């Protein structure tokens, strides 16, 4: 089973900016869109960013995504307590002919 | 409002079978690819399978290939996952999700828990 690599945890105080990285390969991030999901405790995942840097309508612009080569990142600015959650990146993998998820990053608001 | 509602989860013995269903509403079901994604207790997300809008194309994660079968009935707006030869590693919450590799999964169901145990 293949996964994209994310740092296990990230933290910040309210108002700070937090960045989460997602590392893959040429067969996934390098050649396909990256999407980001937020999973609050006990709930289903929610799409946060799609097509590398696009926000679903209604989503606050505190969340932003970017991609470069075989890596992607998610930034959360103006950190709030309600941002405490697990965050996952995902992309299609042309070699596997399937989707791969990131290992997940737990964001803690101090 | 777009909704996905899974059902069919429960307790099953190792080696047994289970069929999950997902009923969609609020959108044109036959226009969208659908996936199953699972999450073992305390673990991360794992993609399981995808089916194209018409139902003619499917893909599976290596971990379930040959044991799971995804299908859809566009006349009933339903997505199914037939799971055979279940093992402890298949214990997870199973989510159905709408979307594809270009859009991401915009909508998710609430999930249904499958527990494989004797």
mmCIF file of C-alpha atoms in Angstrom:
data_model
loop_
_atom_site.group_PDB
_atom_site.id
_atom_site.type_symbol
_atom_site.label_atom_id
_atom_site.label_comp_id
_atom_site.label_asym_id
_atom_site.label_seq_id
_atom_site.Cartn_x
_atom_site.Cartn_y
_atom_site.Cartn_z
ATOM 1 C CA UNK A 1 0.000 0.000 0.000
ATOM 2 C CA UNK A 2 1.397 3.384 -1.005
ATOM 3 C CA UNK A 3 0.954 6.693 0.742
ATOM 4 C CA UNK A 4 1.989 10.271 0.238
ATOM 5 C CA UNK A 5 4.250 11.524 3.022
ATOM 6 C CA UNK A 6 3.041 14.149 5.467
ATOM 7 C CA UNK A 7 4.590 15.352 8.721
ATOM 8 C CA UNK A 8 2.611 13.692 11.522
ATOM 9 C CA UNK A 9 1.815 16.840 13.447
ATOM 10 C CA UNK A 10 1.809 20.631 13.342
ATOM 11 C CA UNK A 11 0.805 23.195 15.902
ATOM 12 C CA UNK A 12 0.427 26.906 16.456
ATOM 13 C CA UNK A 13 -1.203 29.493 18.641
ATOM 14 C CA UNK A 14 -4.396 31.300 17.635
ATOM 15 C CA UNK A 15 -3.767 33.738 14.814
ATOM 16 C CA UNK A 16 -0.577 32.069 13.635
ATOM 17 C CA UNK A 17 0.072 30.520 10.245
ATOM 18 C CA UNK A 18 0.643 26.769 9.946
ATOM 19 C CA UNK A 19 1.922 24.939 6.864
ATOM 20 C CA UNK A 20 1.504 21.239 6.117
ATOM 21 C CA UNK A 21 3.592 19.477 3.483
ATOM 22 C CA UNK A 22 2.746 16.495 1.284
ATOM 23 C CA UNK A 23 5.453 14.673 -0.617
ATOM 24 C CA UNK A 24 4.928 12.218 -3.432
ATOM 25 C CA UNK A 25 6.400 11.131 -6.729
ATOM 26 C CA UNK A 26 6.204 11.771 -10.460
ATOM 27 C CA UNK A 27 3.401 9.238 -10.851
ATOM 28 C CA UNK A 28 1.058 10.961 -8.410
ATOM 29 C CA UNK A 29 1.642 14.574 -7.346
ATOM 30 C CA UNK A 30 4.032 15.156 -10.217
ATOM 31 C CA UNK A 31 1.388 14.444 -12.861
ATOM 32 C CA UNK A 32 -2.005 14.834 -11.186
ATOM 33 C CA UNK A 33 -4.005 17.271 -9.104
ATOM 34 C CA UNK A 34 -3.613 17.324 -5.333
ATOM 35 C CA UNK A 35 -6.661 17.651 -3.107
ATOM 36 C CA UNK A 36 -6.774 18.360 0.621
ATOM 37 C CA UNK A 37 -9.271 17.120 3.204
ATOM 38 C CA UNK A 38 -10.027 18.172 6.748
ATOM 39 C CA UNK A 39 -11.380 15.628 9.185
ATOM 40 C CA UNK A 40 -12.733 16.923 12.459
ATOM 41 C CA UNK A 41 -12.908 14.387 15.302
ATOM 42 C CA UNK A 42 -15.666 11.837 14.793
ATOM 43 C CA UNK A 43 -16.815 13.222 11.455
ATOM 44 C CA UNK A 44 -16.467 12.417 7.773
ATOM 45 C CA UNK A 45 -13.681 14.129 5.804
ATOM 46 C CA UNK A 46 -14.460 17.419 4.096
ATOM 47 C CA UNK A 47 -12.902 18.735 0.903
ATOM 48 C CA UNK A 48 -10.780 21.770 1.707
ATOM 49 C CA UNK A 49 -8.734 22.401 -1.439
ATOM 50 C CA UNK A 50 -9.129 20.824 -4.870
ATOM 51 C CA UNK A 51 -6.991 20.986 -8.023
ATOM 52 C CA UNK A 52 -3.923 22.019 -6.012
ATOM 53 C CA UNK A 53 -5.089 25.476 -5.015
ATOM 54 C CA UNK A 54 -8.834 25.847 -5.547
ATOM 55 C CA UNK A 55 -11.234 26.477 -2.678
ATOM 56 C CA UNK A 56 -14.805 25.142 -2.748
ATOM 57 C CA UNK A 57 -17.361 27.922 -2.733
ATOM 58 C CA UNK A 58 -18.102 29.156 0.749
ATOM 59 C CA UNK A 59 -14.766 28.077 2.171
ATOM 60 C CA UNK A 60 -12.875 30.751 4.040
ATOM 61 C CA UNK A 61 -9.723 32.066 2.376
ATOM 62 C CA UNK A 62 -7.712 31.237 5.510
ATOM 63 C CA UNK A 63 -6.965 27.934 3.779
ATOM 64 C CA UNK A 64 -4.694 27.895 0.726
ATOM 65 C CA UNK A 65 -2.943 25.217 -1.280
ATOM 66 C CA UNK A 66 0.029 25.069 -3.612
ATOM 67 C CA UNK A 67 1.978 22.504 -5.586
ATOM 68 C CA UNK A 68 5.493 22.379 -6.950
ATOM 69 C CA UNK A 69 6.948 19.354 -8.690
ATOM 70 C CA UNK A 70 6.244 16.285 -6.589
ATOM 71 C CA UNK A 71 5.292 18.167 -3.429
ATOM 72 C CA UNK A 72 2.289 20.116 -2.269
ATOM 73 C CA UNK A 73 1.448 22.173 0.766
ATOM 74 C CA UNK A 74 -1.564 23.426 2.664
ATOM 75 C CA UNK A 75 -1.390 26.634 4.651
ATOM 76 C CA UNK A 76 -3.778 27.707 7.380
ATOM 77 C CA UNK A 77 -3.562 31.374 8.285
ATOM 78 C CA UNK A 78 -5.197 33.069 11.259
ATOM 79 C CA UNK A 79 -5.295 29.754 13.115
ATOM 80 C CA UNK A 80 -8.450 29.153 15.158
ATOM 81 C CA UNK A 81 -9.390 26.534 17.742
ATOM 82 C CA UNK A 82 -11.922 25.045 15.320
ATOM 83 C CA UNK A 83 -9.062 24.231 12.928
ATOM 84 C CA UNK A 84 -7.919 21.431 15.251
ATOM 85 C CA UNK A 85 -8.326 18.405 13.028
ATOM 86 C CA UNK A 86 -6.556 15.845 10.893
ATOM 87 C CA UNK A 87 -5.582 16.967 7.408
ATOM 88 C CA UNK A 88 -4.969 14.655 4.460
ATOM 89 C CA UNK A 89 -3.653 15.216 0.954
ATOM 90 C CA UNK A 90 -4.655 12.890 -1.885
ATOM 91 C CA UNK A 91 -3.880 12.404 -5.563
ATOM 92 C CA UNK A 92 -4.414 9.925 -8.369
ATOM 93 C CA UNK A 93 -1.424 7.682 -9.047
ATOM 94 C CA UNK A 94 -0.872 6.752 -12.691
ATOM 95 C CA UNK A 95 1.326 3.746 -11.820
ATOM 96 C CA UNK A 96 -1.083 2.277 -9.306
ATOM 97 C CA UNK A 97 -4.153 3.248 -11.320
ATOM 98 C CA UNK A 98 -5.726 4.369 -8.097
ATOM 99 C CA UNK A 99 -5.782 7.092 -5.494
ATOM 100 C CA UNK A 100 -3.206 7.566 -2.779
ATOM 101 C CA UNK A 101 -3.728 9.453 0.449
ATOM 102 C CA UNK A 102 -1.219 11.246 2.581
ATOM 103 C CA UNK A 103 -0.331 9.769 5.949
ATOM 104 C CA UNK A 104 -2.209 12.593 7.656
ATOM 105 C CA UNK A 105 -1.215 15.597 9.764
ATOM 106 C CA UNK A 106 -2.773 16.363 13.114
ATOM 107 C CA UNK A 107 -3.033 20.099 13.689
ATOM 108 C CA UNK A 108 -3.159 21.294 17.287
ATOM 109 C CA UNK A 109 -4.040 24.807 18.364
ATOM 110 C CA UNK A 110 -2.062 25.626 21.479
ATOM 111 C CA UNK B 1 -28.971 19.482 -0.880
ATOM 112 C CA UNK B 2 -26.591 16.777 -2.012
ATOM 113 C CA UNK B 3 -26.575 13.744 0.270
ATOM 114 C CA UNK B 4 -24.912 10.361 0.465
ATOM 115 C CA UNK B 5 -26.192 7.780 2.932
ATOM 116 C CA UNK B 6 -24.366 4.510 3.536
ATOM 117 C CA UNK B 7 -25.816 1.366 5.046
ATOM 118 C CA UNK B 8 -25.007 -2.293 5.426
ATOM 119 C CA UNK B 9 -22.200 -2.204 7.951
ATOM 120 C CA UNK B 10 -22.047 -4.514 10.934
ATOM 121 C CA UNK B 11 -20.216 -7.360 12.599
ATOM 122 C CA UNK B 12 -19.032 -10.203 10.373
ATOM 123 C CA UNK B 13 -16.826 -13.209 11.044
ATOM 124 C CA UNK B 14 -13.439 -13.600 9.381
ATOM 125 C CA UNK B 15 -13.863 -15.080 5.934
ATOM 126 C CA UNK B 16 -17.403 -13.782 5.693
ATOM 127 C CA UNK B 17 -19.094 -11.401 3.276
ATOM 128 C CA UNK B 18 -20.937 -8.110 3.535
ATOM 129 C CA UNK B 19 -22.588 -5.768 1.054
ATOM 130 C CA UNK B 20 -22.515 -2.029 1.613
ATOM 131 C CA UNK B 21 -24.867 0.398 -0.090
ATOM 132 C CA UNK B 22 -24.844 4.144 -0.594
ATOM 133 C CA UNK B 23 -27.942 6.058 -1.654
ATOM 134 C CA UNK B 24 -27.372 9.384 -3.383
ATOM 135 C CA UNK B 25 -29.739 12.326 -3.632
ATOM 136 C CA UNK B 26 -29.700 15.973 -4.621
ATOM 137 C CA UNK B 27 -27.465 15.659 -7.689
ATOM 138 C CA UNK B 28 -27.308 13.932 -11.070
ATOM 139 C CA UNK B 29 -25.897 10.625 -9.890
ATOM 140 C CA UNK B 30 -25.114 9.192 -13.346
ATOM 141 C CA UNK B 31 -22.829 12.139 -14.150
ATOM 142 C CA UNK B 32 -20.276 11.494 -11.432
ATOM 143 C CA UNK B 33 -17.635 8.939 -10.568
ATOM 144 C CA UNK B 34 -18.065 7.439 -7.118
ATOM 145 C CA UNK B 35 -15.559 5.970 -4.701
ATOM 146 C CA UNK B 36 -15.386 4.005 -1.490
ATOM 147 C CA UNK B 37 -12.841 5.167 1.087
ATOM 148 C CA UNK B 38 -12.227 3.478 4.421
ATOM 149 C CA UNK B 39 -10.647 4.358 7.738
ATOM 150 C CA UNK B 40 -9.512 1.756 10.232
ATOM 151 C CA UNK B 41 -9.977 2.695 13.904
ATOM 152 C CA UNK B 42 -7.423 5.332 14.867
ATOM 153 C CA UNK B 43 -5.803 5.216 11.424
ATOM 154 C CA UNK B 44 -5.679 7.354 8.300
ATOM 155 C CA UNK B 45 -7.805 7.336 5.175
ATOM 156 C CA UNK B 46 -7.416 4.582 2.586
ATOM 157 C CA UNK B 47 -8.973 4.621 -0.869
ATOM 158 C CA UNK B 48 -10.733 1.339 -1.687
ATOM 159 C CA UNK B 49 -12.376 1.519 -5.106
ATOM 160 C CA UNK B 50 -13.763 3.813 -7.801
ATOM 161 C CA UNK B 51 -16.395 3.385 -10.502
ATOM 162 C CA UNK B 52 -16.952 5.674 -13.472
ATOM 163 C CA UNK B 53 -20.259 7.469 -14.086
ATOM 164 C CA UNK B 54 -21.650 4.834 -16.441
ATOM 165 C CA UNK B 55 -20.485 1.898 -14.371
ATOM 166 C CA UNK B 56 -18.324 0.395 -17.101
ATOM 167 C CA UNK B 57 -14.961 1.142 -15.512
ATOM 168 C CA UNK B 58 -13.693 0.226 -12.066
ATOM 169 C CA UNK B 59 -10.409 0.280 -10.152
ATOM 170 C CA UNK B 60 -9.413 -1.203 -6.825
ATOM 171 C CA UNK B 61 -6.715 -0.816 -4.211
ATOM 172 C CA UNK B 62 -4.333 -3.766 -4.193
ATOM 173 C CA UNK B 63 -5.431 -4.578 -0.646
ATOM 174 C CA UNK B 64 -8.981 -5.442 -1.795
ATOM 175 C CA UNK B 65 -8.481 -6.510 -5.418
ATOM 176 C CA UNK B 66 -10.124 -9.851 -6.126
ATOM 177 C CA UNK B 67 -12.198 -9.712 -2.935
ATOM 178 C CA UNK B 68 -14.288 -6.536 -3.292
ATOM 179 C CA UNK B 69 -16.595 -5.556 -6.148
ATOM 180 C CA UNK B 70 -17.933 -2.053 -6.684
ATOM 181 C CA UNK B 71 -21.124 -1.515 -8.677
ATOM 182 C CA UNK B 72 -23.781 1.113 -9.228
ATOM 183 C CA UNK B 73 -27.413 1.316 -10.298
ATOM 184 C CA UNK B 74 -27.962 4.675 -11.931
ATOM 185 C CA UNK B 75 -31.714 4.074 -12.151
ATOM 186 C CA UNK B 76 -31.858 3.817 -8.351
ATOM 187 C CA UNK B 77 -29.047 6.282 -7.535
ATOM 188 C CA UNK B 78 -27.243 3.622 -5.547
ATOM 189 C CA UNK B 79 -23.618 2.601 -5.148
ATOM 190 C CA UNK B 80 -22.695 -0.805 -3.727
ATOM 191 C CA UNK B 81 -19.605 -2.539 -2.426
ATOM 192 C CA UNK B 82 -19.667 -6.323 -2.238
ATOM 193 C CA UNK B 83 -16.978 -7.462 0.195
ATOM 194 C CA UNK B 84 -15.901 -11.118 0.327
ATOM 195 C CA UNK B 85 -13.227 -13.041 2.226
ATOM 196 C CA UNK B 86 -13.162 -10.401 4.919
ATOM 197 C CA UNK B 87 -10.296 -10.231 7.392
ATOM 198 C CA UNK B 88 -9.468 -8.226 10.487
ATOM 199 C CA UNK B 89 -7.589 -5.706 8.352
ATOM 200 C CA UNK B 90 -10.878 -4.797 6.664
ATOM 201 C CA UNK B 91 -12.329 -3.486 9.932
ATOM 202 C CA UNK B 92 -13.007 0.176 9.266
ATOM 203 C CA UNK B 93 -15.548 2.904 8.716
ATOM 204 C CA UNK B 94 -16.446 2.836 5.039
ATOM 205 C CA UNK B 95 -17.384 6.100 3.323
ATOM 206 C CA UNK B 96 -18.864 6.609 -0.112
ATOM 207 C CA UNK B 97 -17.717 9.771 -1.842
ATOM 208 C CA UNK B 98 -18.611 11.657 -5.003
ATOM 209 C CA UNK B 99 -15.939 12.989 -7.311
ATOM 210 C CA UNK B 100 -12.951 12.061 -9.422
ATOM 211 C CA UNK B 101 -9.226 12.673 -9.764
ATOM 212 C CA UNK B 102 -9.796 16.109 -11.261
ATOM 213 C CA UNK B 103 -12.358 17.398 -8.787
ATOM 214 C CA UNK B 104 -11.525 15.667 -5.558
ATOM 215 C CA UNK B 105 -14.269 14.145 -3.429
ATOM 216 C CA UNK B 106 -16.715 16.986 -2.897
ATOM 217 C CA UNK B 107 -19.303 15.032 -0.981
ATOM 218 C CA UNK B 108 -19.003 12.262 1.557
ATOM 219 C CA UNK B 109 -21.476 10.094 3.374
ATOM 220 C CA UNK B 110 -21.463 9.764 7.145
ATOM 221 C CA UNK B 111 -19.832 6.338 6.960
ATOM 222 C CA UNK B 112 -20.818 2.830 7.985
ATOM 223 C CA UNK B 113 -18.753 0.697 10.370
ATOM 224 C CA UNK B 114 -17.625 -2.773 9.359
ATOM 225 C CA UNK B 115 -16.161 -4.937 12.108
ATOM 226 C CA UNK B 116 -14.553 -8.253 11.228
ATOM 227 C CA UNK B 117 -14.207 -10.386 14.323
ATOM 228 C CA UNK B 118 -15.019 -13.819 15.645
#
